[in-house]
Coordinates of N, CA and C in Angstrom, one line a residue:
M1 N 15.1 -15.4 56.6 CA 15.4 -15.7 54.9 C 14.9 -13.9 54.5
T2 N 16.1 -13.2 53.9 CA 14.8 -12.1 53.0 C 13.6 -12.6 52.1
D3 N 12.4 -11.7 51.8 CA 11.6 -11.9 50.4 C 12.6 -11.9 48.7
P4 N 12.6 -12.4 47.9 CA 13.1 -12.0 47.2 C 12.6 -10.6 46.5
A5 N 11.0 -11.0 46.6 CA 10.0 -9.9 45.9 C 10.5 -8.7 46.5
A6 N 10.3 -8.4 48.0 CA 10.7 -7.9 49.0 C 11.9 -7.0 48.8
A7 N 13.2 -7.4 48.5 CA 14.9 -7.6 48.6 C 14.4 -6.2 47.1
A8 N 13.4 -6.8 45.8 CA 14.0 -6.7 44.7 C 12.6 -5.1 44.9
W9 N 12.1 -5.1 45.8 CA 11.7 -3.8 45.8 C 12.3 -2.4 46.2
H10 N 13.1 -2.8 47.4 CA 13.9 -2.4 48.0 C 14.5 -1.9 47.5
R11 N 15.1 -2.0 46.7 CA 16.1 -1.3 45.6 C 15.7 -0.6 44.1
L12 N 15.1 -1.1 44.2 CA 14.1 -0.2 43.0 C 13.3 0.6 43.6
A13 N 12.9 0.5 44.4 CA 11.7 1.6 44.8 C 12.2 3.3 45.0
E14 N 13.7 3.9 44.5 CA 14.3 5.2 45.6 C 14.4 5.6 43.5
T15 N 14.5 4.9 42.8 CA 14.6 5.4 41.4 C 13.0 5.0 40.4
S16 N 12.2 5.1 41.2 CA 11.1 4.5 39.9 C 9.8 4.8 40.3
V17 N 9.1 4.6 39.4 CA 7.7 5.1 39.5 C 6.8 4.0 40.1
L18 N 6.1 4.8 42.1 CA 4.9 3.9 42.3 C 4.0 3.8 41.5
L19 N 3.5 2.6 41.2 CA 1.7 2.5 41.0 C 1.2 1.8 41.4
D20 N 0.2 1.6 42.2 CA -0.5 1.3 43.2 C -1.3 1.4 42.8
G21 N -2.0 -0.3 42.7 CA -2.7 -1.3 42.4 C -3.1 -1.1 40.9
F22 N -4.8 -2.4 40.5 CA -4.4 -2.7 38.9 C -4.3 -2.0 37.9
H23 N -5.3 -1.1 38.5 CA -5.5 0.3 37.4 C -4.2 1.6 37.5
A24 N -3.6 1.0 38.1 CA -1.9 1.8 37.5 C -1.5 1.3 36.2
L25 N -1.4 0.0 37.0 CA -0.5 -0.9 36.3 C -1.2 -1.6 34.9
K26 N -2.3 -2.0 35.2 CA -2.9 -1.8 34.0 C -2.6 -0.6 33.0
H27 N -2.9 0.5 32.8 CA -3.0 1.7 32.2 C -1.4 2.2 31.6
A28 N -0.5 1.9 32.4 CA 0.6 2.1 32.2 C 0.9 1.3 31.3
L29 N 0.8 0.0 31.9 CA 1.7 -1.4 30.8 C 1.0 -1.4 29.3
R30 N -0.6 -0.5 29.3 CA -1.1 0.1 28.1 C 0.1 1.2 27.1
F31 N 0.3 1.6 27.8 CA 1.3 2.8 27.6 C 2.4 2.5 27.3
G32 N 3.2 1.9 26.9 CA 4.6 1.3 27.1 C 5.7 1.6 28.2
A33 N 5.0 1.9 29.4 CA 5.5 1.6 30.6 C 6.9 -0.2 31.1
E34 N 7.7 0.7 30.6 CA 8.9 -0.4 31.5 C 8.5 -0.5 32.5
V35 N 8.0 -1.7 32.9 CA 7.9 -2.0 34.4 C 8.5 -3.6 34.7
P36 N 9.5 -2.8 36.1 CA 10.1 -4.2 36.6 C 10.2 -5.1 36.8
L37 N 9.2 -5.0 37.9 CA 8.4 -5.9 39.4 C 6.8 -5.3 39.5
A38 N 6.2 -6.4 39.1 CA 4.7 -6.0 39.5 C 4.7 -7.3 41.1
V39 N 3.7 -6.7 42.1 CA 3.8 -8.1 43.2 C 2.4 -7.4 43.2
T40 N 1.2 -9.1 43.9 CA 0.0 -8.5 44.2 C -0.6 -10.3 45.9
T41 N -1.1 -9.7 46.6 CA -1.0 -11.2 47.8 C -1.9 -12.3 47.0
D42 N -2.8 -11.5 45.8 CA -3.4 -13.3 45.0 C -3.8 -13.5 43.8
R43 N -2.5 -14.1 43.0 CA -2.1 -13.6 41.7 C -3.0 -14.5 41.4
E44 N -3.7 -15.4 41.5 CA -4.9 -16.1 40.7 C -6.0 -14.4 40.3
A45 N -6.5 -13.9 42.0 CA -7.9 -12.8 41.7 C -7.1 -11.8 40.7
A46 N -6.4 -11.2 40.4 CA -5.3 -10.4 40.0 C -5.4 -10.3 38.5
L47 N -5.2 -11.9 38.0 CA -5.0 -12.7 36.9 C -6.6 -12.7 36.2
A48 N -8.1 -13.5 37.1 CA -8.6 -13.3 37.4 C -9.7 -11.4 36.6
L49 N -9.2 -10.7 37.5 CA -8.8 -9.4 37.4 C -9.0 -8.8 35.8
A50 N -7.7 -9.4 35.9 CA -6.8 -9.1 33.9 C -7.8 -9.4 33.4
T51 N -8.4 -10.4 33.0 CA -9.1 -11.0 32.4 C -10.5 -10.7 32.0
E52 N -11.0 -10.5 33.2 CA -12.3 -10.0 33.0 C -12.2 -7.8 32.5
L53 N -11.8 -7.4 32.8 CA -11.1 -6.1 32.4 C -9.9 -5.7 32.1
A54 N -8.9 -6.6 31.2 CA -8.6 -5.5 30.6 C -7.5 -7.2 29.7
P55 N -8.3 -7.8 29.4 CA -8.0 -8.7 28.4 C -5.8 -8.4 27.8
D56 N -6.2 -7.5 27.6 CA -4.5 -6.7 26.3 C -3.5 -7.0 26.6
V57 N -3.3 -7.1 28.4 CA -2.8 -6.8 28.7 C -2.7 -8.2 30.4
R58 N -3.6 -9.3 30.1 CA -3.1 -10.4 30.1 C -2.3 -11.4 30.8
D59 N -1.5 -11.8 29.5 CA 0.0 -11.8 29.6 C 1.0 -11.5 30.0
T60 N 0.7 -10.5 29.9 CA 1.9 -9.7 30.1 C 1.5 -9.9 32.0
L61 N 0.9 -9.3 32.5 CA 0.6 -9.5 34.1 C 1.0 -11.0 34.4
D62 N 0.5 -11.8 33.4 CA 0.9 -13.3 34.3 C 2.3 -13.7 33.7
A63 N 2.8 -13.0 33.3 CA 4.4 -13.1 32.9 C 5.2 -12.0 34.1
L64 N 4.2 -11.3 34.5 CA 5.0 -10.2 35.0 C 5.2 -10.4 36.3
L65 N 3.2 -10.8 37.0 CA 3.0 -11.1 38.0 C 3.5 -11.1 39.2
T66 N 4.2 -11.0 40.8 CA 5.0 -11.3 41.7 C 3.5 -12.3 42.4
E67 N 3.2 -13.5 42.9 CA 2.8 -12.7 44.1 C 3.6 -13.1 46.4
A68 N 3.0 -12.7 46.9 CA 3.8 -11.9 47.9 C 2.6 -11.9 48.9
P69 N 3.7 -12.1 50.4 CA 2.5 -11.7 51.2 C 1.5 -11.1 51.8
D70 N 0.9 -10.6 52.3 CA 0.5 -9.0 52.9 C 1.0 -8.6 53.4
D71 N 2.4 -8.5 54.6 CA 2.8 -8.1 55.0 C 3.7 -7.4 54.6
T72 N 4.2 -8.2 53.3 CA 4.9 -7.9 52.4 C 4.4 -6.5 51.4
Y73 N 3.6 -7.2 50.7 CA 2.5 -6.4 49.7 C 2.8 -5.0 50.3
R74 N 2.2 -4.7 51.9 CA 1.4 -3.6 52.7 C 2.6 -2.6 53.2
S75 N 3.6 -3.5 53.4 CA 5.2 -2.7 53.5 C 5.9 -1.2 52.2
F76 N 5.1 -1.7 51.4 CA 5.2 -1.4 49.8 C 4.7 -0.5 49.7
V77 N 3.1 -0.3 50.0 CA 2.4 1.1 49.4 C 1.8 1.5 50.6
P78 N 1.6 3.0 50.8 CA 1.1 4.3 51.5 C 0.0 3.7 52.1
R79 N -1.0 3.0 51.5 CA -1.9 2.3 52.2 C -2.5 1.2 50.8
P80 N -3.0 0.0 51.6 CA -4.2 -0.6 50.8 C -4.5 -0.4 49.9
H81 N -4.3 -1.2 47.9 CA -5.5 -0.8 47.7 C -6.5 -1.8 47.6
P82 N -7.7 -1.7 47.5 CA -8.7 -2.8 47.5 C -8.3 -3.7 46.4
T83 N -7.4 -3.6 45.6 CA -6.5 -4.8 44.4 C -5.9 -5.5 45.2
A84 N -5.4 -5.1 45.7 CA -3.6 -5.7 46.7 C -2.7 -6.2 45.1
V85 N -2.6 -4.5 44.3 CA -1.7 -5.2 43.5 C -1.0 -3.5 43.0
A86 N 0.7 -4.0 42.8 CA 1.5 -2.3 43.3 C 2.9 -3.6 42.5
A87 N 3.6 -2.4 41.5 CA 4.0 -2.1 41.3 C 4.8 -1.0 40.6
L88 N 6.1 -1.1 40.6 CA 7.0 -0.4 39.7 C 7.5 0.1 39.5
A89 N 7.7 1.1 38.4 CA 7.4 0.9 37.2 C 9.1 2.1 36.8
V90 N 9.6 2.5 35.8 CA 10.3 3.8 35.1 C 10.0 4.8 34.4
R91 N 10.3 6.0 35.4 CA 9.9 7.1 34.7 C 9.9 7.3 33.7
P92 N 8.9 7.7 32.4 CA 9.7 8.6 31.3 C 10.7 9.8 31.3
A93 N 11.5 9.9 30.5 CA 12.8 10.3 30.1 C 12.5 12.2 30.0
R94 N 12.5 12.8 30.7 CA 12.6 13.9 30.6 C 12.8 14.5 29.6
E95 N 14.5 14.0 29.4 CA 14.1 15.3 27.6 C 13.0 13.8 27.0
A96 N 12.9 12.9 26.8 CA 11.4 12.2 26.1 C 10.7 13.5 26.2
N97 N 9.9 14.0 27.2 CA 8.4 14.5 27.7 C 8.4 16.3 27.5
L98 N 10.1 16.1 27.6 CA 10.2 17.8 27.1 C 10.6 18.2 25.1
R99 N 10.7 16.8 24.5 CA 10.2 16.9 22.9 C 8.8 17.0 22.4
K100 N 8.0 16.0 23.1 CA 6.8 15.0 22.8 C 6.3 17.2 23.1
L101 N 6.4 17.9 24.5 CA 5.3 19.0 24.5 C 6.2 20.5 23.6
A102 N 7.6 20.2 23.0 CA 7.5 21.6 22.9 C 7.5 21.3 20.7
H103 N 7.4 20.0 20.7 CA 6.7 19.3 19.2 C 6.2 20.6 18.4
T104 N 6.1 20.7 17.2 CA 5.1 21.4 16.9 C 5.3 20.7 15.0
P105 N 4.2 21.2 14.7 CA 3.1 20.9 15.1 C 1.8 20.5 15.8
R106 N 1.3 21.2 16.5 CA 0.2 20.4 17.7 C -0.7 20.0 17.9
S107 N -1.4 19.0 18.0 CA -2.8 18.4 17.8 C -4.2 17.9 18.4
A108 N -2.4 18.7 19.7 CA -3.5 18.7 20.8 C -3.4 19.6 22.2
P109 N -4.2 20.6 22.9 CA -3.7 20.8 23.3 C -1.9 20.6 24.1
V110 N -2.0 21.3 25.3 CA -1.0 21.3 26.7 C -1.3 21.6 27.9
I111 N -2.3 21.5 28.9 CA -2.6 22.0 30.4 C -1.9 21.9 31.0
V112 N -1.7 23.4 31.4 CA -0.6 24.0 33.1 C -1.6 24.2 34.1
L113 N -0.5 23.4 35.4 CA -1.8 23.6 36.1 C 0.0 23.9 36.8
D114 N -1.1 25.9 36.7 CA -0.1 27.1 37.6 C -0.3 26.6 39.1
N115 N 0.8 26.2 39.4 CA 0.8 26.0 41.1 C -0.1 24.9 41.9
P116 N -0.2 24.1 41.4 CA -1.5 23.8 41.9 C -1.2 23.2 43.5
R117 N -1.7 23.0 44.2 CA -1.8 22.5 45.8 C -2.2 20.9 45.6
N118 N -3.1 20.1 45.4 CA -3.6 19.4 45.5 C -3.6 18.2 44.7
L119 N -2.7 17.5 45.6 CA -2.4 16.6 44.5 C -3.3 15.5 43.8
G120 N -4.3 15.1 44.0 CA -5.3 14.6 44.1 C -6.0 14.7 43.4
N121 N -6.1 16.5 42.6 CA -7.1 17.2 41.5 C -5.6 17.1 40.3
A122 N -4.8 17.0 40.5 CA -3.0 17.1 40.2 C -3.5 15.7 38.7
G123 N -3.6 14.7 39.6 CA -3.9 13.1 39.6 C -5.5 13.2 38.7
A124 N -5.8 13.5 38.9 CA -7.6 13.1 38.4 C -7.1 14.9 36.8
V125 N -6.4 15.1 37.2 CA -6.1 16.0 35.9 C -5.2 15.3 34.6
I126 N -4.2 14.6 35.1 CA -3.7 13.8 34.2 C -4.6 12.8 33.3
R127 N -5.0 12.5 34.1 CA -6.7 11.5 33.6 C -7.8 12.1 32.7
L128 N -7.4 13.3 33.0 CA -8.7 13.9 32.3 C -8.0 14.0 30.8
A129 N -6.5 14.4 31.3 CA -5.2 14.6 29.9 C -5.4 14.1 28.9
A130 N -5.0 12.5 29.4 CA -5.2 11.5 29.0 C -5.5 11.1 27.7
G131 N -7.4 11.0 28.6 CA -8.9 10.7 27.8 C -8.9 11.7 26.9
F132 N -8.1 12.3 26.7 CA -9.1 13.6 25.4 C -7.8 13.8 24.7
G133 N -6.2 12.9 25.0 CA -5.6 12.9 24.4 C -4.6 14.0 23.6
A134 N -4.6 15.0 25.4 CA -3.8 15.6 25.5 C -2.4 16.3 25.1
T135 N -1.9 16.4 24.8 CA 0.1 16.8 24.0 C 0.9 16.6 25.8
G136 N 0.1 17.1 27.1 CA 1.0 17.0 28.4 C -0.1 17.6 28.7
V137 N 0.8 17.3 30.5 CA -0.4 18.7 31.4 C 1.3 18.6 31.8
V138 N 1.8 19.8 32.1 CA 2.9 20.5 32.5 C 2.3 21.5 34.3
T139 N 3.0 21.0 35.4 CA 2.5 22.1 36.2 C 3.9 23.2 37.1
T140 N 3.6 24.1 37.4 CA 4.3 25.2 38.0 C 4.1 24.7 39.3
G141 N 5.6 25.6 40.2 CA 5.3 25.1 42.0 C 6.2 24.2 42.6
T142 N 5.5 24.3 42.8 CA 6.9 23.3 43.7 C 5.7 21.7 44.1
L143 N 5.1 21.4 43.6 CA 3.5 20.1 43.3 C 4.8 19.2 42.2
D144 N 5.6 18.3 42.9 CA 5.2 17.0 42.4 C 4.7 16.2 41.9
P145 N 5.0 16.8 39.9 CA 3.4 15.6 39.4 C 3.5 14.1 39.7
W146 N 5.1 13.2 39.9 CA 5.1 12.6 40.0 C 4.9 11.8 40.9
H147 N 5.0 12.2 42.5 CA 4.2 12.1 43.2 C 3.2 10.5 43.5
P148 N 3.9 10.1 44.4 CA 2.7 9.1 44.3 C 1.5 8.7 44.3
T149 N 0.7 9.6 44.9 CA -0.8 9.9 45.4 C -0.9 10.6 43.9
V150 N -0.2 11.0 43.3 CA -1.1 12.0 42.2 C -1.1 10.6 40.7
V151 N 0.1 10.1 40.9 CA 0.1 8.7 40.1 C -1.1 8.6 40.2
R152 N -1.0 7.2 41.5 CA -2.1 6.4 42.1 C -3.7 7.2 41.6
A153 N -3.6 9.2 41.6 CA -5.2 10.1 41.2 C -5.1 9.6 39.7
G154 N -4.5 9.6 39.2 CA -4.1 9.6 37.7 C -4.6 7.7 37.1
A155 N -4.9 7.1 37.9 CA -4.9 5.9 37.4 C -3.8 5.6 36.4
G156 N -2.4 5.8 37.0 CA -1.0 5.0 35.7 C -1.0 5.7 34.5
L157 N -1.5 6.9 34.4 CA -1.8 7.3 33.4 C -1.2 8.5 32.7
H158 N 0.2 8.9 34.0 CA 0.6 9.0 33.3 C 1.9 8.9 31.8
Y159 N 1.3 7.9 31.8 CA 2.6 6.7 30.3 C 2.0 7.2 29.9
A160 N -0.4 8.3 28.7 CA -0.4 8.3 28.3 C -0.1 9.5 27.4
T161 N 0.3 10.7 28.3 CA 0.6 11.9 28.4 C 1.2 12.8 29.1
A162 N 2.3 13.4 28.0 CA 3.8 13.9 29.0 C 3.5 14.6 30.0
V163 N 3.7 14.6 31.1 CA 4.2 15.3 32.5 C 5.1 15.3 32.6
E164 N 5.0 17.2 33.4 CA 6.5 17.9 33.5 C 6.3 18.5 34.9
R165 N 7.0 19.1 35.1 CA 7.4 20.3 35.9 C 8.8 21.0 34.9
L166 N 8.0 22.9 35.2 CA 8.0 23.7 34.7 C 8.3 24.7 35.1
T167 N 9.2 25.6 34.3 CA 8.8 27.5 35.0 C 8.0 27.7 34.2
I168 N 7.5 29.3 34.2 CA 6.8 30.0 33.6 C 7.4 29.6 31.8
D169 N 9.0 30.1 32.9 CA 9.0 30.3 31.1 C 9.9 29.5 30.4
E170 N 9.6 28.2 30.8 CA 9.8 27.3 30.2 C 8.4 27.0 29.3
L171 N 7.4 26.9 29.1 CA 6.5 26.8 28.3 C 6.4 26.2 27.5
P172 N 5.4 25.5 27.5 CA 5.9 25.3 25.7 C 5.3 26.7 24.9
S173 N 5.7 26.4 23.1 CA 5.1 27.2 22.7 C 3.4 27.5 22.6
G174 N 2.8 28.7 22.1 CA 1.5 28.0 21.7 C 0.9 29.7 22.7
P175 N -0.8 30.1 21.8 CA -1.0 30.9 22.1 C -1.7 29.8 23.8
V176 N -1.2 31.2 24.8 CA -1.7 30.9 26.1 C -3.3 31.5 26.1
F177 N -4.4 30.3 26.9 CA -5.1 31.0 27.0 C -5.8 29.9 28.8
A178 N -6.4 31.9 29.4 CA -5.7 30.9 31.0 C -7.5 30.9 31.6
L179 N -7.6 30.0 32.1 CA -8.5 29.7 32.5 C -9.2 31.3 34.0
D180 N -10.2 32.3 33.7 CA -9.9 33.1 35.0 C -12.3 34.4 35.1
P181 N -12.9 34.2 36.1 CA -14.2 34.9 36.0 C -14.1 36.0 34.7
E182 N -12.5 36.8 34.9 CA -12.8 38.1 34.0 C -13.1 37.7 32.7
G183 N -12.8 36.5 32.4 CA -12.5 35.9 31.0 C -13.4 35.9 29.7
D184 N -13.2 35.8 28.7 CA -14.7 35.7 27.1 C -15.1 34.7 27.8
D185 N -16.4 34.6 27.6 CA -17.1 33.3 28.0 C -16.1 32.1 26.0
I186 N -15.8 31.1 27.0 CA -15.9 30.2 26.5 C -16.6 29.8 25.2
R187 N -17.9 30.1 25.5 CA -18.7 29.2 23.7 C -18.7 30.7 23.0
S188 N -18.0 31.5 23.1 CA -17.7 31.8 22.0 C -16.8 32.2 21.6
L189 N -16.0 31.2 21.7 CA -14.4 31.1 21.7 C -13.9 29.6 21.2
K190 N -12.9 29.8 19.6 CA -12.6 28.3 19.3 C -11.0 28.0 20.0
L191 N -11.0 27.0 20.6 CA -9.8 26.6 21.3 C -8.8 25.9 19.9
P192 N -7.7 26.4 20.1 CA -7.5 25.9 19.1 C -5.9 24.5 18.8
D193 N -5.9 23.9 18.6 CA -5.1 22.2 18.3 C -3.9 22.3 19.1
D194 N -2.7 24.0 19.2 CA -1.1 24.3 19.9 C -2.2 25.6 20.8
A195 N -3.2 25.2 22.1 CA -3.2 25.8 22.7 C -2.3 25.6 24.5
V196 N -2.2 26.3 24.8 CA -1.8 25.8 25.9 C -2.6 26.8 26.7
L197 N -3.4 25.8 27.7 CA -5.0 25.7 28.6 C -3.5 25.5 29.9
A198 N -4.5 26.8 30.3 CA -4.0 27.5 31.7 C -5.0 27.5 32.3
F199 N -4.9 26.2 34.1 CA -5.3 27.0 35.0 C -4.5 27.0 36.8
G200 N -5.3 28.0 37.3 CA -4.8 28.4 38.5 C -4.7 27.8 39.4
S201 N -4.2 27.8 40.5 CA -4.0 27.2 41.8 C -5.4 27.4 42.8
E202 N -5.9 26.1 43.4 CA -7.4 25.8 43.9 C -7.6 27.6 44.6
R203 N -6.2 27.6 46.0 CA -6.7 28.6 46.3 C -6.7 29.8 46.1
S204 N -5.0 30.2 45.2 CA -4.9 32.1 44.8 C -5.8 32.2 43.4
G205 N -5.3 30.9 42.7 CA -6.5 31.6 40.9 C -4.4 31.2 40.3
L206 N -4.2 32.6 39.4 CA -3.5 32.1 37.9 C -2.3 33.3 38.9
S207 N -1.0 33.0 38.7 CA 0.0 34.0 39.2 C 0.1 35.4 38.2
T208 N 0.9 36.6 38.8 CA 0.9 37.1 38.3 C 2.3 37.1 36.7
E209 N 3.3 36.1 36.9 CA 3.7 35.6 36.4 C 2.7 34.7 34.6
L210 N 1.9 33.9 35.9 CA 1.0 33.1 34.3 C 0.5 34.5 33.5
R211 N -0.3 35.1 33.8 CA -1.1 36.2 32.4 C -0.1 37.4 32.1
A212 N 0.9 37.3 33.0 CA 1.9 37.7 32.4 C 2.1 37.4 30.5
R213 N 1.8 36.0 30.4 CA 2.0 35.0 29.7 C 1.4 34.7 28.8
T214 N -0.3 35.2 29.2 CA -1.5 34.0 28.5 C -1.5 35.8 28.0
D215 N -2.3 34.5 26.6 CA -2.6 35.8 25.4 C -4.5 35.8 25.4
H216 N -4.7 34.9 26.4 CA -6.8 35.3 26.3 C -7.1 34.5 27.7
L217 N -8.3 35.8 28.0 CA -8.8 35.3 29.1 C -9.2 34.3 28.8
V218 N -10.0 33.5 29.7 CA -10.9 32.3 29.2 C -12.4 32.1 30.8
A219 N -13.3 32.7 30.1 CA -14.8 32.2 31.8 C -15.1 31.1 31.0
L220 N -16.1 30.2 32.2 CA -16.6 29.4 31.9 C -17.8 29.8 32.4
P221 N -18.9 28.8 32.3 CA -20.1 29.3 32.1 C -20.3 28.8 33.4
M222 N -20.9 30.2 34.2 CA -20.9 29.8 35.8 C -23.2 30.6 36.2
R223 N -23.4 29.9 36.7 CA -23.9 30.0 37.7 C -23.8 31.4 39.0
P224 N -24.7 32.7 38.7 CA -24.3 33.6 39.9 C -24.1 33.4 40.6
Q225 N -23.6 33.4 41.8 CA -23.6 33.3 43.2 C -22.8 32.7 44.2
V226 N -22.3 31.6 42.6 CA -20.7 30.3 42.9 C -20.1 30.5 42.5
S227 N -18.8 30.3 44.0 CA -17.8 30.6 43.3 C -17.2 29.9 42.3
S228 N -16.9 29.0 42.2 CA -16.4 28.5 41.6 C -15.7 26.8 41.7
Y229 N -15.4 26.4 40.4 CA -15.5 24.7 40.0 C -13.9 23.6 39.9
N230 N -14.5 22.8 40.4 CA -13.0 22.8 40.6 C -12.1 22.2 40.3
L231 N -11.4 22.0 40.4 CA -10.0 22.1 38.9 C -9.8 21.2 37.9
A232 N -10.7 20.2 38.7 CA -10.6 18.8 37.1 C -12.1 19.4 36.6
T233 N -12.7 19.5 37.1 CA -14.4 19.9 36.6 C -13.6 21.7 35.6
S234 N -13.5 22.8 35.6 CA -12.3 23.1 35.2 C -12.2 22.2 33.5
V235 N -11.3 22.0 33.6 CA -10.2 21.3 32.9 C -11.1 20.7 31.6
A236 N -11.9 19.0 33.0 CA -12.8 18.1 31.8 C -13.6 19.4 30.9
M237 N -14.5 20.6 31.3 CA -15.1 21.3 30.8 C -13.8 21.8 29.7
T238 N -12.5 22.3 29.7 CA -12.3 23.2 28.6 C -11.9 22.4 27.7
L239 N -11.5 21.3 27.9 CA -11.0 20.1 26.9 C -12.7 19.5 26.5
Y240 N -13.3 19.2 27.1 CA -14.4 18.9 26.0 C -15.5 19.9 25.1
H241 N -14.9 21.3 25.3 CA -15.1 22.1 23.6 C -14.1 22.6 23.4
W242 N -13.1 21.9 23.2 CA -12.4 22.1 22.9 C -12.3 21.3 21.2
S243 N -12.5 19.7 22.1 CA -12.0 18.9 21.3 C -13.5 18.4 20.3
T244 N -14.9 19.6 20.9 CA -15.8 19.8 20.0 C -16.2 20.6 18.9
S245 N -15.0 21.1 18.7 CA -14.0 21.7 17.2 C -13.2 22.0 16.9
T246 N -13.1 20.5 17.2 CA -11.1 20.0 16.9 C -11.7 18.8 15.2
A247 N -10.9 18.6 14.5 CA -11.4 17.6 14.3 C -9.9 16.5 13.5
A248 N -9.2 16.6 14.8 CA -8.1 15.9 15.5 C -8.4 14.4 16.1
P249 N -8.4 12.8 16.2 CA -9.3 12.0 16.1 C -8.6 11.9 17.2
L250 N -9.5 11.2 19.1 CA -8.2 11.1 19.5 C -8.1 9.5 20.1

């Protein structure tokens, strides 16, 4: 006999976003995600975790979670999460995200990752952007910012900000501040709320196309002979600098 949870999962999986782990599901629910299916190998343990860490979504999870055998759960995910929770969510409409990114005036910057390569780095940046209340995260190039590995690294916080892949020509309006070692020291600048903060790829830095669109090159303080910072670290430092001079509440 076919497991009902497995049948429902396979029916929805191709058109849904995988929320891999309790924390991804928790965050997605907090920020309004539509979640048609969530499974766990231990419903009691998952609800106990919700009671401890996320009582605001505990009742929602109580109504949503379906217990599934371990082998069924394992067939749903690339690798088992320690919390043994997985869910499928509806991806936000691209049109709605594009409206959010294009809306002016903005009260928080847009982050642009120019041709990023590392899925985990992209997810970490989205998590940071959500924490700082950034308007959105845009990627250029081939990396899919809604790849399951990115969503897992972002802990489901794609639903807390607008995440899309665009071309350079499609970037939102606003002054572009691009991070580059040859730029002006960020400590001498105030980053406006409508800034587009651009970060080059981990391997090759800013693309020629992005440089042509840039209004200001900005450098982070760095000790001589240190080559670079991790991408997510660079984004965190830049967003923190912005946040110290903005009046917009998180």
